[in-house]
mmCIF file of C-alpha atoms in Angstrom:
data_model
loop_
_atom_site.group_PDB
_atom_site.id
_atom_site.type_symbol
_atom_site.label_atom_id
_atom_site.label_comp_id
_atom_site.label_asym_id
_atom_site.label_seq_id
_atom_site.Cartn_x
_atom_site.Cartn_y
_atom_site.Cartn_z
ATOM 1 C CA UNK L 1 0.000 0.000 0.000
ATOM 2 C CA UNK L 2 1.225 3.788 -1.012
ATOM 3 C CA UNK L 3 1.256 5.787 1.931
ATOM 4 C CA UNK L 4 2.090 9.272 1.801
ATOM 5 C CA UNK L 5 1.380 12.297 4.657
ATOM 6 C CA UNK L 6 -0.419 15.361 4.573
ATOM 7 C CA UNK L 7 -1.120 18.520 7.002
ATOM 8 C CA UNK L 8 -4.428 19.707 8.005
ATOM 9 C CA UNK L 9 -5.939 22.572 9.925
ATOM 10 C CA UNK L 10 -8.186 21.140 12.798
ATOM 11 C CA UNK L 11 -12.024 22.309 11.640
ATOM 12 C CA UNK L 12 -12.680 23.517 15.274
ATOM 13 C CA UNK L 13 -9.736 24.854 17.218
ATOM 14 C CA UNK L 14 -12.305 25.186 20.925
ATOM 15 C CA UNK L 15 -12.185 21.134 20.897
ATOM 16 C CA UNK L 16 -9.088 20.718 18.975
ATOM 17 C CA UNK L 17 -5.493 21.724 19.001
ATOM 18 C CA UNK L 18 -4.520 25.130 19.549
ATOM 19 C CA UNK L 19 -5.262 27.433 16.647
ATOM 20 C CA UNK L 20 -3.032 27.622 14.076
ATOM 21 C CA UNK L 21 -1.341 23.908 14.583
ATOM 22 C CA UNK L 22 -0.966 21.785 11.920
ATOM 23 C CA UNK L 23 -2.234 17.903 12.232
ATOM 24 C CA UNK L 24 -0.228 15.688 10.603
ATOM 25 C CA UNK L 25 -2.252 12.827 8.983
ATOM 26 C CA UNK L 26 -0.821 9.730 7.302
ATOM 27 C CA UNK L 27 -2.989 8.374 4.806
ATOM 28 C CA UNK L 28 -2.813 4.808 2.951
ATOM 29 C CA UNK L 29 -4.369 3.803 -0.246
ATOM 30 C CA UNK L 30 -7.223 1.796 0.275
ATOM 31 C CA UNK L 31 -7.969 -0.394 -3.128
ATOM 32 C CA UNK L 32 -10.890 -2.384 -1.680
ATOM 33 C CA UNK L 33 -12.723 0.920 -1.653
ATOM 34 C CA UNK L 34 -12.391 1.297 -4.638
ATOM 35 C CA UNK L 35 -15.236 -0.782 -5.871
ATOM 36 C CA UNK L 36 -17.391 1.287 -3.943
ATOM 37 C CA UNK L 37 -16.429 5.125 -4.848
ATOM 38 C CA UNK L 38 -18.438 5.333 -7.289
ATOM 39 C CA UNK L 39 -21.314 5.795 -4.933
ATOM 40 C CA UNK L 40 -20.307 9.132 -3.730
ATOM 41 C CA UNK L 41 -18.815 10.148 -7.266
ATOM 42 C CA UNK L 42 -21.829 13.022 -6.477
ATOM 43 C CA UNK L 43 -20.269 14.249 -3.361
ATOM 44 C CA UNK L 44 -17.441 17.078 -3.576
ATOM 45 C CA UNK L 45 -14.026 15.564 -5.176
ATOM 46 C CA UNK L 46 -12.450 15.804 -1.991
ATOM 47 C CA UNK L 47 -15.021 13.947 0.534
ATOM 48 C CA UNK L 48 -13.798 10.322 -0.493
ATOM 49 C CA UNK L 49 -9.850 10.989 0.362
ATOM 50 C CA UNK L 50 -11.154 12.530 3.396
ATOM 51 C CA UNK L 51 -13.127 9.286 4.443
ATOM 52 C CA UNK L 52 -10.509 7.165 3.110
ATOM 53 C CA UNK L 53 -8.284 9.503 5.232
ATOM 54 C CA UNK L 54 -10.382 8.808 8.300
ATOM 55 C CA UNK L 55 -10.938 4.911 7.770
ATOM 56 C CA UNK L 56 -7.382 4.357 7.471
ATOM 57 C CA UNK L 57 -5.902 6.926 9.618
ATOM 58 C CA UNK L 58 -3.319 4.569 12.713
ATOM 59 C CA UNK L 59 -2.738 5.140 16.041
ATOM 60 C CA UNK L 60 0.520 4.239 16.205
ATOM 61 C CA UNK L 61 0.935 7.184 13.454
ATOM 62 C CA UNK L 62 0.121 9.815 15.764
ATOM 63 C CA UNK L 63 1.607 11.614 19.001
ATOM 64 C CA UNK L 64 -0.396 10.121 21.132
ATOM 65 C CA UNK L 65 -3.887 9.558 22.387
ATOM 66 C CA UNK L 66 -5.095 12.953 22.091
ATOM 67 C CA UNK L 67 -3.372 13.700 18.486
ATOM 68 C CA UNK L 68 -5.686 10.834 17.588
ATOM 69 C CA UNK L 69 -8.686 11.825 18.710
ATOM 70 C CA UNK L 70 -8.098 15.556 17.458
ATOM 71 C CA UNK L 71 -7.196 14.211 14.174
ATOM 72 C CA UNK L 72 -10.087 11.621 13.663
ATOM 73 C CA UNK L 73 -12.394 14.615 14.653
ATOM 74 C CA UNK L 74 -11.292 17.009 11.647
ATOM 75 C CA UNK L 75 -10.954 13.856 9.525
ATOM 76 C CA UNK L 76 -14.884 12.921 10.386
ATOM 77 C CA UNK L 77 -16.179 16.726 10.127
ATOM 78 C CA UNK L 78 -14.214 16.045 6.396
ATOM 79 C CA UNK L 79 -15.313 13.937 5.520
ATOM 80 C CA UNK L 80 -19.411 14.109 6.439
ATOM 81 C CA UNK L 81 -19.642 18.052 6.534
ATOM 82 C CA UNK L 82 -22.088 18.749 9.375
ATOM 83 C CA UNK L 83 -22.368 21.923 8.650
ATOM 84 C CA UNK L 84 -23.804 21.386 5.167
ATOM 85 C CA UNK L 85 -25.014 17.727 5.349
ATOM 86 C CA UNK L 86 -28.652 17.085 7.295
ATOM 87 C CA UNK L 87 -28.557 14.132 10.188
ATOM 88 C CA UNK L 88 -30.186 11.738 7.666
ATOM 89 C CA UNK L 89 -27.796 12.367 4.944
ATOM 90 C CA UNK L 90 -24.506 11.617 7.020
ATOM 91 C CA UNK L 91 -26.905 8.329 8.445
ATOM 92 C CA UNK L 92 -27.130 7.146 4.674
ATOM 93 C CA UNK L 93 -23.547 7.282 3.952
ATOM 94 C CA UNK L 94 -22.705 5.640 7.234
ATOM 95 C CA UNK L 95 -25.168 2.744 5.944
ATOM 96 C CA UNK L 96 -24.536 2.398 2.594
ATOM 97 C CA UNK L 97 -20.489 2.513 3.703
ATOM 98 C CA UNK L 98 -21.045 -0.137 5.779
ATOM 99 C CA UNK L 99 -24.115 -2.041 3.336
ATOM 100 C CA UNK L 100 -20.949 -1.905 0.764
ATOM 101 C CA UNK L 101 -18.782 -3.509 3.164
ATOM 102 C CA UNK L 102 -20.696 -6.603 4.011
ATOM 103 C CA UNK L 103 -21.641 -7.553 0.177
ATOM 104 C CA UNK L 104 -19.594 -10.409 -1.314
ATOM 105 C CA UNK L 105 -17.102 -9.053 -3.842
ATOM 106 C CA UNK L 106 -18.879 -10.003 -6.877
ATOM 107 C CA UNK L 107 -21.640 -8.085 -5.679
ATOM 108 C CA UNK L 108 -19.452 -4.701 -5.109
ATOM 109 C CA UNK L 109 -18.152 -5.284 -8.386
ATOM 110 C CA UNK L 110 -21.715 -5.352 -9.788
ATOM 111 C CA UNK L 111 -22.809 -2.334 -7.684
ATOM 112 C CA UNK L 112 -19.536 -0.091 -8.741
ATOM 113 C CA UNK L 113 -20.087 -0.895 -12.827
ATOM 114 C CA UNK L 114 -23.795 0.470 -12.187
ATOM 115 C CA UNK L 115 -22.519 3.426 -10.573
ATOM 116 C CA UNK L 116 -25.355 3.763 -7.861
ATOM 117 C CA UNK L 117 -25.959 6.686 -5.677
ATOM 118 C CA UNK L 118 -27.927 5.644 -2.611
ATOM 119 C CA UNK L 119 -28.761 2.756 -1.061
ATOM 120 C CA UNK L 120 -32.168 1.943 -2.132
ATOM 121 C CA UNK L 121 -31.120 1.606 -6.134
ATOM 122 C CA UNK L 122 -28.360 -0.509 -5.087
ATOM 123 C CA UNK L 123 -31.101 -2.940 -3.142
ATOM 124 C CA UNK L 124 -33.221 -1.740 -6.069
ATOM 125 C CA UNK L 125 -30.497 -3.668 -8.165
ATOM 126 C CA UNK L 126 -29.941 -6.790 -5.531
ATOM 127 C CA UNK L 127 -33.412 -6.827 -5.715
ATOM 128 C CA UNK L 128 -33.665 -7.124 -9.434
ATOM 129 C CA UNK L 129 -30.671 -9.889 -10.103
ATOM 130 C CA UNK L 130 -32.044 -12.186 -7.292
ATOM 131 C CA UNK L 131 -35.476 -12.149 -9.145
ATOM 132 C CA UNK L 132 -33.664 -12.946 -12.479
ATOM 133 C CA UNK L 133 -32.011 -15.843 -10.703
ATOM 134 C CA UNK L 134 -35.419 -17.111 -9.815
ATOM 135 C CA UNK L 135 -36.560 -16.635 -13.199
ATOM 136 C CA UNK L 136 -33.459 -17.956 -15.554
ATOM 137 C CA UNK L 137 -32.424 -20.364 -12.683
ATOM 138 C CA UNK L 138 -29.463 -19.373 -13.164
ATOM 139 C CA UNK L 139 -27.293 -15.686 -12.867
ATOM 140 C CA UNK L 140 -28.162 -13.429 -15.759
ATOM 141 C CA UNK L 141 -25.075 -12.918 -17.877
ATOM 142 C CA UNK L 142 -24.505 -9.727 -16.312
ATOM 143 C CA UNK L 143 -23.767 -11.472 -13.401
ATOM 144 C CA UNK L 144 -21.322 -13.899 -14.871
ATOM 145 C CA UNK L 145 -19.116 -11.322 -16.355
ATOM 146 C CA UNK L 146 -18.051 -10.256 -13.126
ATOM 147 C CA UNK L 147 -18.340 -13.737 -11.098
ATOM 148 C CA UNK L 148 -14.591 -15.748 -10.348
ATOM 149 C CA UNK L 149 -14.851 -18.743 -11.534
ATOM 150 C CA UNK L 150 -15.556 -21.127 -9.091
ATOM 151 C CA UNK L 151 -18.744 -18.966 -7.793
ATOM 152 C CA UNK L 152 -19.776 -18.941 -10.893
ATOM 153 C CA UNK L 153 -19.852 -22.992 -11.065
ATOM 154 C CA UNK L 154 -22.022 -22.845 -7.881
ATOM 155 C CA UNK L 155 -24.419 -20.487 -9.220
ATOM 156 C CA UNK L 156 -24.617 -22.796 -12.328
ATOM 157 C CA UNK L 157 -25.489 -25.758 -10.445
ATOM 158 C CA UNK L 158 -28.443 -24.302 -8.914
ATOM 159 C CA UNK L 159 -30.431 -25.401 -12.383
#
């Protein structure tokens, strides 16, 4: 994994560090998220580093307990803007973050080449194959495309 560091002002200095101060935060490239950004591909440019930044952001990384906590904070308020974002907004990308994390790979895949927004098209689209399934008996070739191999032999047999 690529790491790399960057500096960041603390987004409220009262609960933070001292005005002015620079947090340090070391960030790592995440590839499994990739099947998933392009869920938030219509959020600002900048809001999937910053939860990338906050997922992957390491204790041992920081000064100490405090640094931590100081940094996941301005990392968070990144990354989720509560100041323009309404409580059920930031919910529904806490969901669908963590909806995305569960699926089986094949799924993500399926999910990121539809390029969903929210999470009720991507049930919309669960929704959708598992009914074709019931119908063809079998995964629709859409499906296939994107299955390994030896799921896609278990999915067969179901005939």
């Amino acid at each position: 994994m690529a790491a790399e560091s960057r500096k960041l002002l603390a987004p409220s200095p009262s609960d933070q560090a001292p005005e002015g101060d620079l947090v340090i935060v070391k960030v790592e490239e995440d590839h499994g998220w990739d099947q998933e950004s392009s869920l938030h591909e219509n959020n600002p440019p900048g809001q999937e580093l910053f939860r990338l930044r906050f997922r992957k952001l390491c204790y041992q990384e920081t000064l100490g307990p405090r640094e931590a906590l100081i940094q996941l904070r301005a990392l968070c308020h990144q990354w989720l803007r509560p100041d323009l974002n309404t409580k059920e907004q930031i919910l529904e990308l806490l969901v669908l973050e963590q909806f995305l994390t569960i699926l089986p790979e094949e799924l993500q895949t399926l999910v990121k080449e539809h390029q969903l927004e929210n999470g009720e098209e991507v049930v919309t689209l669960l929704e959708d194959l598992e009914r074709q399934i019931d119908i063809l008996g079998r995964p629709p070739s859409l499906l296939l495309r994107v299955l390994p191999l030896p799921r896609r032999e278990v999915l067969e047999t179901r005939r």
